[in-house]
mmCIF file of C-alpha atoms in Angstrom:
data_model
loop_
_atom_site.group_PDB
_atom_site.id
_atom_site.type_symbol
_atom_site.label_atom_id
_atom_site.label_comp_id
_atom_site.label_asym_id
_atom_site.label_seq_id
_atom_site.Cartn_x
_atom_site.Cartn_y
_atom_site.Cartn_z
ATOM 1 C CA UNK A 684 35.025 -4.664 17.203
ATOM 2 C CA UNK A 685 33.517 -6.073 14.544
ATOM 3 C CA UNK A 686 30.804 -3.692 12.536
ATOM 4 C CA UNK A 687 27.564 -6.076 12.453
ATOM 5 C CA UNK A 688 25.682 -2.936 10.223
ATOM 6 C CA UNK A 689 27.607 -4.323 6.958
ATOM 7 C CA UNK A 690 28.140 -7.426 5.583
ATOM 8 C CA UNK A 691 31.954 -6.463 5.361
ATOM 9 C CA UNK A 692 32.010 -7.147 9.046
ATOM 10 C CA UNK A 693 34.832 -4.670 9.204
ATOM 11 C CA UNK A 694 36.940 -4.463 12.235
ATOM 12 C CA UNK A 695 36.603 -1.070 13.875
ATOM 13 C CA UNK A 696 38.644 0.895 16.896
ATOM 14 C CA UNK A 697 38.351 4.671 17.912
ATOM 15 C CA UNK A 698 40.621 5.159 14.664
ATOM 16 C CA UNK A 699 39.808 2.505 12.367
ATOM 17 C CA UNK A 700 36.481 3.278 10.580
ATOM 18 C CA UNK A 701 35.936 0.818 8.404
ATOM 19 C CA UNK A 702 35.146 0.324 4.473
ATOM 20 C CA UNK A 703 32.303 3.191 4.314
ATOM 21 C CA UNK A 704 34.312 4.947 6.925
ATOM 22 C CA UNK A 705 31.313 6.218 8.543
ATOM 23 C CA UNK A 706 31.634 4.210 12.161
ATOM 24 C CA UNK A 707 34.182 3.594 14.993
ATOM 25 C CA UNK A 708 34.277 2.135 17.976
ATOM 26 C CA UNK A 709 33.684 3.712 21.381
ATOM 27 C CA UNK A 710 33.898 2.294 24.758
ATOM 28 C CA UNK A 711 33.046 -0.686 23.158
ATOM 29 C CA UNK A 712 29.962 0.572 21.136
ATOM 30 C CA UNK A 713 29.696 1.085 17.480
ATOM 31 C CA UNK A 714 29.054 4.697 17.086
ATOM 32 C CA UNK A 715 28.673 7.596 13.999
ATOM 33 C CA UNK A 716 31.504 9.827 13.404
ATOM 34 C CA UNK A 717 28.815 12.505 11.880
ATOM 35 C CA UNK A 718 25.689 12.243 13.250
ATOM 36 C CA UNK A 719 22.908 14.425 11.770
ATOM 37 C CA UNK A 720 25.298 15.529 8.571
ATOM 38 C CA UNK A 721 23.806 15.844 5.678
ATOM 39 C CA UNK A 722 25.758 16.483 2.233
ATOM 40 C CA UNK A 723 22.519 17.220 0.435
ATOM 41 C CA UNK A 724 19.232 17.434 0.598
ATOM 42 C CA UNK A 725 16.319 18.833 -2.445
ATOM 43 C CA UNK A 726 12.960 18.145 -3.366
ATOM 44 C CA UNK A 727 11.922 16.140 -6.077
ATOM 45 C CA UNK A 728 8.963 13.642 -7.841
ATOM 46 C CA UNK A 729 8.434 10.372 -5.870
ATOM 47 C CA UNK A 730 8.705 8.963 -9.392
ATOM 48 C CA UNK A 731 11.586 10.397 -10.338
ATOM 49 C CA UNK A 732 14.184 8.493 -7.452
ATOM 50 C CA UNK A 733 12.474 5.961 -8.260
ATOM 51 C CA UNK A 734 9.312 5.046 -6.763
ATOM 52 C CA UNK A 735 6.006 4.273 -9.266
ATOM 53 C CA UNK A 736 3.612 2.493 -6.375
ATOM 54 C CA UNK A 737 4.545 4.419 -3.268
ATOM 55 C CA UNK A 738 2.361 7.806 -2.544
ATOM 56 C CA UNK A 739 2.061 8.267 -6.359
ATOM 57 C CA UNK A 740 2.743 11.845 -7.386
ATOM 58 C CA UNK A 741 4.114 12.834 -3.951
ATOM 59 C CA UNK A 742 6.693 15.588 -3.258
ATOM 60 C CA UNK A 743 9.620 13.779 -1.475
ATOM 61 C CA UNK A 744 12.589 15.833 0.679
ATOM 62 C CA UNK A 745 15.416 13.641 -1.040
ATOM 63 C CA UNK A 746 18.681 13.617 1.647
ATOM 64 C CA UNK A 747 22.070 12.042 1.809
ATOM 65 C CA UNK A 748 25.152 12.034 3.752
ATOM 66 C CA UNK A 749 28.265 10.395 2.425
ATOM 67 C CA UNK A 750 30.300 6.999 2.153
ATOM 68 C CA UNK A 751 29.182 3.050 0.782
ATOM 69 C CA UNK A 752 29.908 -0.364 1.605
ATOM 70 C CA UNK A 753 30.102 -0.793 -2.275
ATOM 71 C CA UNK A 754 32.409 0.322 -4.775
ATOM 72 C CA UNK A 755 30.386 0.252 -7.702
ATOM 73 C CA UNK A 756 32.265 1.048 -11.111
ATOM 74 C CA UNK A 757 29.515 3.082 -12.322
ATOM 75 C CA UNK A 758 28.714 5.422 -9.060
ATOM 76 C CA UNK A 759 27.062 8.374 -10.519
ATOM 77 C CA UNK A 760 27.337 9.636 -6.760
ATOM 78 C CA UNK A 761 30.983 9.461 -6.338
ATOM 79 C CA UNK A 762 31.951 12.705 -5.886
ATOM 80 C CA UNK A 763 30.002 12.468 -2.135
ATOM 81 C CA UNK A 764 30.014 8.366 -1.800
ATOM 82 C CA UNK A 765 33.585 7.411 -2.739
ATOM 83 C CA UNK A 766 35.678 10.058 -1.268
ATOM 84 C CA UNK A 767 36.714 10.454 2.453
ATOM 85 C CA UNK A 768 33.819 11.599 4.400
ATOM 86 C CA UNK A 769 36.467 13.343 6.614
ATOM 87 C CA UNK A 770 36.771 15.546 3.873
ATOM 88 C CA UNK A 771 33.647 16.873 3.511
ATOM 89 C CA UNK A 772 33.108 17.293 7.517
ATOM 90 C CA UNK A 773 33.532 20.993 6.636
ATOM 91 C CA UNK A 774 31.128 21.434 4.366
ATOM 92 C CA UNK A 775 28.428 18.745 5.757
ATOM 93 C CA UNK A 776 24.706 20.521 6.715
ATOM 94 C CA UNK A 777 24.375 20.175 10.533
ATOM 95 C CA UNK A 778 20.546 19.516 10.430
ATOM 96 C CA UNK A 779 19.239 17.591 13.204
ATOM 97 C CA UNK A 780 15.841 15.252 13.286
ATOM 98 C CA UNK A 781 13.449 17.725 14.129
ATOM 99 C CA UNK A 782 14.699 20.551 11.907
ATOM 100 C CA UNK A 783 14.936 17.840 8.470
ATOM 101 C CA UNK A 784 11.320 17.185 9.433
ATOM 102 C CA UNK A 785 10.677 21.121 9.917
ATOM 103 C CA UNK A 786 12.508 21.475 6.385
ATOM 104 C CA UNK A 787 9.867 18.532 4.716
ATOM 105 C CA UNK A 788 6.992 20.400 5.968
ATOM 106 C CA UNK A 789 8.103 23.766 4.934
ATOM 107 C CA UNK A 790 8.876 22.450 1.050
ATOM 108 C CA UNK A 791 6.021 20.720 1.085
ATOM 109 C CA UNK A 792 6.831 17.746 0.904
ATOM 110 C CA UNK A 793 4.891 14.184 1.877
ATOM 111 C CA UNK A 794 7.498 11.822 2.606
ATOM 112 C CA UNK A 795 11.038 11.902 3.480
ATOM 113 C CA UNK A 796 13.622 9.683 0.671
ATOM 114 C CA UNK A 797 16.916 8.553 1.477
ATOM 115 C CA UNK A 798 18.463 7.886 -1.779
ATOM 116 C CA UNK A 799 21.769 9.644 -2.440
ATOM 117 C CA UNK A 800 24.307 7.062 -0.819
ATOM 118 C CA UNK A 801 23.707 4.085 1.040
ATOM 119 C CA UNK A 802 21.607 4.494 4.124
ATOM 120 C CA UNK A 803 23.393 1.503 6.157
ATOM 121 C CA UNK A 804 26.593 3.764 6.856
ATOM 122 C CA UNK A 805 23.821 6.347 8.698
ATOM 123 C CA UNK A 806 21.210 3.807 10.553
ATOM 124 C CA UNK A 807 21.194 5.791 13.786
ATOM 125 C CA UNK A 808 20.754 9.230 12.469
ATOM 126 C CA UNK A 809 18.295 8.238 9.827
ATOM 127 C CA UNK A 810 16.362 6.379 13.278
ATOM 128 C CA UNK A 811 16.051 9.164 15.078
ATOM 129 C CA UNK A 812 14.897 10.964 11.849
ATOM 130 C CA UNK A 813 12.258 8.338 11.410
ATOM 131 C CA UNK A 814 11.143 9.124 15.183
ATOM 132 C CA UNK A 815 10.446 12.697 14.340
ATOM 133 C CA UNK A 816 8.967 11.978 10.933
ATOM 134 C CA UNK A 817 6.648 9.368 12.540
ATOM 135 C CA UNK A 818 5.214 12.115 14.936
ATOM 136 C CA UNK A 819 5.002 14.541 12.191
ATOM 137 C CA UNK A 820 2.868 11.753 10.323
ATOM 138 C CA UNK A 821 5.663 11.690 7.213
ATOM 139 C CA UNK A 822 6.376 8.799 5.383
ATOM 140 C CA UNK A 823 10.256 7.269 5.270
ATOM 141 C CA UNK A 824 11.593 5.709 2.411
ATOM 142 C CA UNK A 825 15.000 4.959 0.878
ATOM 143 C CA UNK A 826 17.188 3.389 -2.220
ATOM 144 C CA UNK A 827 19.868 0.726 -0.332
ATOM 145 C CA UNK A 828 22.026 -1.883 -2.304
ATOM 146 C CA UNK A 829 20.406 -4.574 0.633
ATOM 147 C CA UNK A 830 24.197 -5.352 1.316
ATOM 148 C CA UNK A 831 23.207 -4.861 5.382
ATOM 149 C CA UNK A 832 23.444 -7.989 7.409
ATOM 150 C CA UNK A 833 20.024 -9.184 9.230
ATOM 151 C CA UNK A 834 20.127 -6.875 12.197
ATOM 152 C CA UNK A 835 20.563 -3.702 10.155
ATOM 153 C CA UNK A 836 18.336 -4.863 7.292
ATOM 154 C CA UNK A 837 15.522 -5.603 10.020
ATOM 155 C CA UNK A 838 16.516 -1.634 11.393
ATOM 156 C CA UNK A 839 16.039 -0.576 8.025
ATOM 157 C CA UNK A 840 12.447 -2.259 7.598
ATOM 158 C CA UNK A 841 11.493 -0.428 10.556
ATOM 159 C CA UNK A 842 12.645 2.876 9.679
ATOM 160 C CA UNK A 843 11.532 2.979 6.280
ATOM 161 C CA UNK A 844 7.893 2.324 5.001
ATOM 162 C CA UNK A 845 9.406 1.792 1.528
ATOM 163 C CA UNK A 846 12.144 0.746 0.201
ATOM 164 C CA UNK A 847 13.962 0.510 -3.198
ATOM 165 C CA UNK A 848 16.875 -2.265 -3.171
ATOM 166 C CA UNK A 849 19.280 -2.448 -6.038
ATOM 167 C CA UNK A 850 19.838 -5.909 -7.688
ATOM 168 C CA UNK A 851 22.776 -4.896 -9.537
ATOM 169 C CA UNK A 852 23.706 -8.980 -10.849
ATOM 170 C CA UNK A 853 23.988 -12.435 -9.733
ATOM 171 C CA UNK A 854 26.466 -13.928 -10.785
ATOM 172 C CA UNK A 855 30.127 -14.044 -8.387
ATOM 173 C CA UNK A 856 32.312 -12.521 -11.216
ATOM 174 C CA UNK A 857 29.799 -9.521 -11.728
ATOM 175 C CA UNK A 858 29.787 -8.607 -8.069
ATOM 176 C CA UNK A 859 33.514 -8.989 -7.545
ATOM 177 C CA UNK A 860 34.690 -6.850 -10.380
ATOM 178 C CA UNK A 861 31.794 -4.372 -10.488
ATOM 179 C CA UNK A 862 30.426 -3.875 -6.808
ATOM 180 C CA UNK A 863 33.467 -5.303 -4.924
ATOM 181 C CA UNK A 864 31.462 -7.585 -3.039
ATOM 182 C CA UNK A 865 31.948 -11.637 -2.973
ATOM 183 C CA UNK A 866 28.106 -12.824 -4.034
ATOM 184 C CA UNK A 867 24.980 -11.466 -4.551
ATOM 185 C CA UNK A 868 23.258 -14.071 -1.511
ATOM 186 C CA UNK A 869 22.714 -11.149 1.483
ATOM 187 C CA UNK A 870 21.433 -9.051 -1.303
ATOM 188 C CA UNK A 871 18.741 -12.012 -2.369
ATOM 189 C CA UNK A 872 18.463 -12.650 0.997
ATOM 190 C CA UNK A 873 17.403 -8.848 2.158
ATOM 191 C CA UNK A 874 15.178 -8.223 -0.855
ATOM 192 C CA UNK A 875 12.680 -11.532 0.436
ATOM 193 C CA UNK A 876 13.088 -10.008 4.427
ATOM 194 C CA UNK A 877 12.090 -6.510 3.459
ATOM 195 C CA UNK A 878 9.559 -7.578 1.202
ATOM 196 C CA UNK A 879 7.511 -9.209 4.517
ATOM 197 C CA UNK A 880 7.657 -6.114 6.339
ATOM 198 C CA UNK A 881 7.238 -2.878 4.094
ATOM 199 C CA UNK A 882 6.517 -1.981 0.593
ATOM 200 C CA UNK A 883 9.608 -2.990 -1.768
ATOM 201 C CA UNK A 884 10.372 -2.006 -5.841
ATOM 202 C CA UNK A 885 13.507 -3.037 -6.923
ATOM 203 C CA UNK A 886 15.578 -1.533 -9.283
ATOM 204 C CA UNK A 887 18.693 -3.403 -12.047
ATOM 205 C CA UNK A 888 21.067 -1.019 -13.820
ATOM 206 C CA UNK A 889 21.587 -2.880 -16.872
ATOM 207 C CA UNK A 890 24.777 -2.973 -18.377
ATOM 208 C CA UNK A 891 24.371 -4.133 -22.079
ATOM 209 C CA UNK A 892 27.149 -7.281 -22.477
ATOM 210 C CA UNK A 893 27.353 -7.803 -18.951
ATOM 211 C CA UNK A 894 24.413 -8.215 -16.497
ATOM 212 C CA UNK A 895 21.141 -8.425 -19.086
ATOM 213 C CA UNK A 896 21.907 -11.851 -19.615
ATOM 214 C CA UNK A 897 21.024 -12.568 -15.729
ATOM 215 C CA UNK A 898 17.520 -10.194 -16.279
ATOM 216 C CA UNK A 899 16.074 -13.361 -16.883
ATOM 217 C CA UNK A 900 17.205 -15.210 -13.470
ATOM 218 C CA UNK A 901 16.611 -11.385 -11.728
ATOM 219 C CA UNK A 902 12.809 -11.473 -12.777
ATOM 220 C CA UNK A 903 12.283 -15.398 -11.647
ATOM 221 C CA UNK A 904 13.921 -14.778 -8.241
ATOM 222 C CA UNK A 905 11.068 -11.404 -7.672
ATOM 223 C CA UNK A 906 8.908 -14.028 -8.869
ATOM 224 C CA UNK A 907 9.627 -16.056 -6.314
ATOM 225 C CA UNK A 908 9.538 -13.560 -3.602
ATOM 226 C CA UNK A 909 6.063 -11.127 -4.575
ATOM 227 C CA UNK A 910 4.838 -11.481 -8.193
ATOM 228 C CA UNK A 911 3.792 -7.698 -7.389
ATOM 229 C CA UNK A 912 7.248 -6.796 -6.989
ATOM 230 C CA UNK A 913 7.462 -3.022 -9.044
ATOM 231 C CA UNK A 914 10.805 -4.096 -11.142
ATOM 232 C CA UNK A 915 12.599 -1.004 -12.361
ATOM 233 C CA UNK A 916 15.468 -2.109 -15.456
ATOM 234 C CA UNK A 917 17.325 0.921 -15.382
ATOM 235 C CA UNK A 918 19.729 1.985 -18.470
ATOM 236 C CA UNK A 919 22.428 2.654 -17.069
ATOM 237 C CA UNK A 920 24.274 5.584 -18.270
ATOM 238 C CA UNK A 921 28.410 5.273 -17.646
ATOM 239 C CA UNK A 922 29.465 7.121 -14.663
ATOM 240 C CA UNK A 923 32.886 7.229 -12.326
ATOM 241 C CA UNK A 924 35.441 4.716 -14.008
ATOM 242 C CA UNK A 925 33.366 3.652 -16.705
ATOM 243 C CA UNK A 926 32.850 6.964 -18.389
ATOM 244 C CA UNK A 927 34.690 5.520 -21.410
ATOM 245 C CA UNK A 928 31.850 2.679 -22.086
ATOM 246 C CA UNK A 929 29.258 3.379 -24.468
ATOM 247 C CA UNK A 930 25.357 3.564 -23.572
ATOM 248 C CA UNK A 931 23.427 0.832 -24.026
ATOM 249 C CA UNK A 932 21.140 0.290 -26.654
ATOM 250 C CA UNK A 933 17.551 0.941 -26.127
ATOM 251 C CA UNK A 934 16.451 -1.639 -28.826
ATOM 252 C CA UNK A 935 18.329 -4.376 -27.594
ATOM 253 C CA UNK A 936 17.128 -3.943 -23.994
ATOM 254 C CA UNK A 937 14.076 -2.985 -24.871
ATOM 255 C CA UNK A 938 13.930 -6.765 -26.443
ATOM 256 C CA UNK A 939 15.412 -8.483 -23.758
ATOM 257 C CA UNK A 940 12.728 -6.698 -21.378
ATOM 258 C CA UNK A 941 9.954 -7.578 -23.422
ATOM 259 C CA UNK A 942 10.844 -11.572 -22.808
ATOM 260 C CA UNK A 943 10.569 -10.913 -18.933
ATOM 261 C CA UNK A 944 7.833 -8.934 -18.642
ATOM 262 C CA UNK A 945 5.000 -11.518 -18.225
ATOM 263 C CA UNK A 946 7.186 -12.773 -15.565
ATOM 264 C CA UNK A 947 6.453 -10.115 -12.875
ATOM 265 C CA UNK A 948 2.979 -7.971 -12.165
ATOM 266 C CA UNK A 949 5.125 -4.838 -13.120
ATOM 267 C CA UNK A 950 8.178 -4.342 -15.179
ATOM 268 C CA UNK A 951 9.465 -1.106 -16.032
ATOM 269 C CA UNK A 952 12.260 0.004 -18.530
ATOM 270 C CA UNK A 953 13.746 3.613 -18.101
ATOM 271 C CA UNK A 954 16.207 6.433 -17.803
ATOM 272 C CA UNK A 955 15.934 7.648 -21.680
ATOM 273 C CA UNK A 956 13.533 10.097 -23.219
ATOM 274 C CA UNK A 957 10.520 8.817 -24.314
ATOM 275 C CA UNK A 958 10.320 5.343 -22.721
ATOM 276 C CA UNK A 959 6.691 3.292 -23.554
ATOM 277 C CA UNK A 960 7.388 1.226 -20.671
ATOM 278 C CA UNK A 961 6.986 3.694 -17.992
ATOM 279 C CA UNK A 962 3.262 3.133 -17.813
ATOM 280 C CA UNK A 963 1.509 0.703 -14.944
ATOM 281 C CA UNK A 964 -0.712 -1.675 -16.506
ATOM 282 C CA UNK A 965 -3.619 -3.515 -14.670
ATOM 283 C CA UNK A 966 -1.875 -7.156 -14.314
ATOM 284 C CA UNK A 967 -5.639 -8.535 -15.152
ATOM 285 C CA UNK A 968 -6.674 -7.185 -18.277
ATOM 286 C CA UNK A 969 -3.344 -4.707 -19.343
ATOM 287 C CA UNK A 970 -5.541 -1.514 -18.916
ATOM 288 C CA UNK A 971 -3.687 1.704 -18.033
ATOM 289 C CA UNK A 972 -3.856 2.433 -14.291
ATOM 290 C CA UNK A 973 -1.304 4.609 -14.099
ATOM 291 C CA UNK A 974 0.503 7.055 -16.993
ATOM 292 C CA UNK A 975 3.519 8.261 -16.580
ATOM 293 C CA UNK A 976 6.235 9.913 -18.883
ATOM 294 C CA UNK A 977 10.001 10.167 -18.933
ATOM 295 C CA UNK A 978 12.392 13.101 -20.076
ATOM 296 C CA UNK A 979 15.384 10.763 -19.267
ATOM 297 C CA UNK A 980 17.845 10.832 -16.050
ATOM 298 C CA UNK A 981 15.779 12.312 -13.440
ATOM 299 C CA UNK A 982 12.708 13.201 -15.285
ATOM 300 C CA UNK A 983 10.345 10.573 -14.416
ATOM 301 C CA UNK A 984 6.889 12.196 -13.829
ATOM 302 C CA UNK A 985 3.115 11.044 -12.987
ATOM 303 C CA UNK A 986 0.287 12.446 -15.906
ATOM 304 C CA UNK A 987 -2.854 10.629 -14.908
ATOM 305 C CA UNK A 988 -3.882 8.279 -11.845
ATOM 306 C CA UNK A 989 -6.590 6.054 -12.548
ATOM 307 C CA UNK A 990 -6.373 3.582 -10.513
ATOM 308 C CA UNK A 991 -8.150 5.065 -7.532
ATOM 309 C CA UNK A 992 -8.776 3.131 -4.332
ATOM 310 C CA UNK A 993 -5.944 0.908 -5.822
ATOM 311 C CA UNK A 994 -8.066 -1.130 -8.138
ATOM 312 C CA UNK A 995 -7.854 -1.002 -12.054
ATOM 313 C CA UNK A 996 -10.188 1.572 -14.039
ATOM 314 C CA UNK A 997 -11.402 -1.333 -16.635
ATOM 315 C CA UNK A 998 -11.872 -4.588 -14.486
ATOM 316 C CA UNK A 999 -11.861 -3.410 -11.001
ATOM 317 C CA UNK A 1000 -8.709 -5.661 -10.317
ATOM 318 C CA UNK A 1001 -6.436 -4.877 -7.432
ATOM 319 C CA UNK A 1002 -2.965 -2.502 -8.419
ATOM 320 C CA UNK A 1003 -0.360 -2.715 -5.633
ATOM 321 C CA UNK A 1004 0.242 0.315 -4.174
ATOM 322 C CA UNK A 1005 1.785 1.501 -1.046
ATOM 323 C CA UNK A 1006 0.063 4.845 -0.011
ATOM 324 C CA UNK A 1007 -2.565 6.920 -1.563
ATOM 325 C CA UNK A 1008 -2.013 9.202 -4.655
ATOM 326 C CA UNK A 1009 -0.966 12.563 -3.489
ATOM 327 C CA UNK A 1010 -1.483 15.389 -6.013
ATOM 328 C CA UNK A 1011 2.092 17.338 -5.797
ATOM 329 C CA UNK A 1012 0.927 20.754 -4.436
ATOM 330 C CA UNK A 1013 -1.237 18.851 -1.830
ATOM 331 C CA UNK A 1014 -0.220 19.933 1.683
ATOM 332 C CA UNK A 1015 0.161 17.227 3.638
ATOM 333 C CA UNK A 1016 -0.516 13.075 2.887
ATOM 334 C CA UNK A 1017 -1.222 10.359 5.880
ATOM 335 C CA UNK A 1018 1.861 8.648 6.779
#
């Protein structure tokens, strides 16, 4: 039986689990091997994940499972993503949907965000969590590599109201060598599809000398979908099978970001200390609408929110936002 969650279209059987090893076939149906099981959860600022235009300032419960349909050479979470999930089964956390929502509430979280590995490998569980979260008025977001089938991408758009898609590169040669997939076409298709149904941001991990020459083409593609899609250009810190590579030059990449910044309304460059590219500027007049600071990997933080009502404080022009500004210590937010 072919798995129709992912564009790899793996053949599944009772004892054959496909590339991600998270699904099997049972009685003519595709079922999860580890439903309601989790490798990690923790509390994080929404900006750190990163989302800059969804629920600014919010406290999020970040969750994840195991497995992935990519094999990125620079995977930062390889210890749970690239191992056989069966080997983690005894230490995975068994948390049902209502219990997960209860944990979010206990920790004062305004949203639940799936952000450790690829959500396509756990869609039935995430669907159940979404039902419980909706009943509790808690928003749900995710990070995804965007390599799902049209059917699973439509389901992703129903489960999550805000999504950050990783657009890693365009060239087929890059996709094969660095991601282990043949081409980026399905990812481009799914970015456009998701942008029609939910809030979308896009992150591009930049490898200097490898995919940085594609930044103009990526910016043009995103502008063709929606000019107000927030684009996070992410300074890649080599991990996994790239640990011996040098860190990208901040100065060289800053020049490339400068060259494309006017192609989209919101272009950011971060994942290093002291970035000057983390504030949201009004696309009409250039005034600062949201100020932030970056302390490097996992340290983005909102400083001051000036965009009351989603408007520029200077010219009253619109600032593209999903949800409202939420103070870190606020008890709840409306999904």
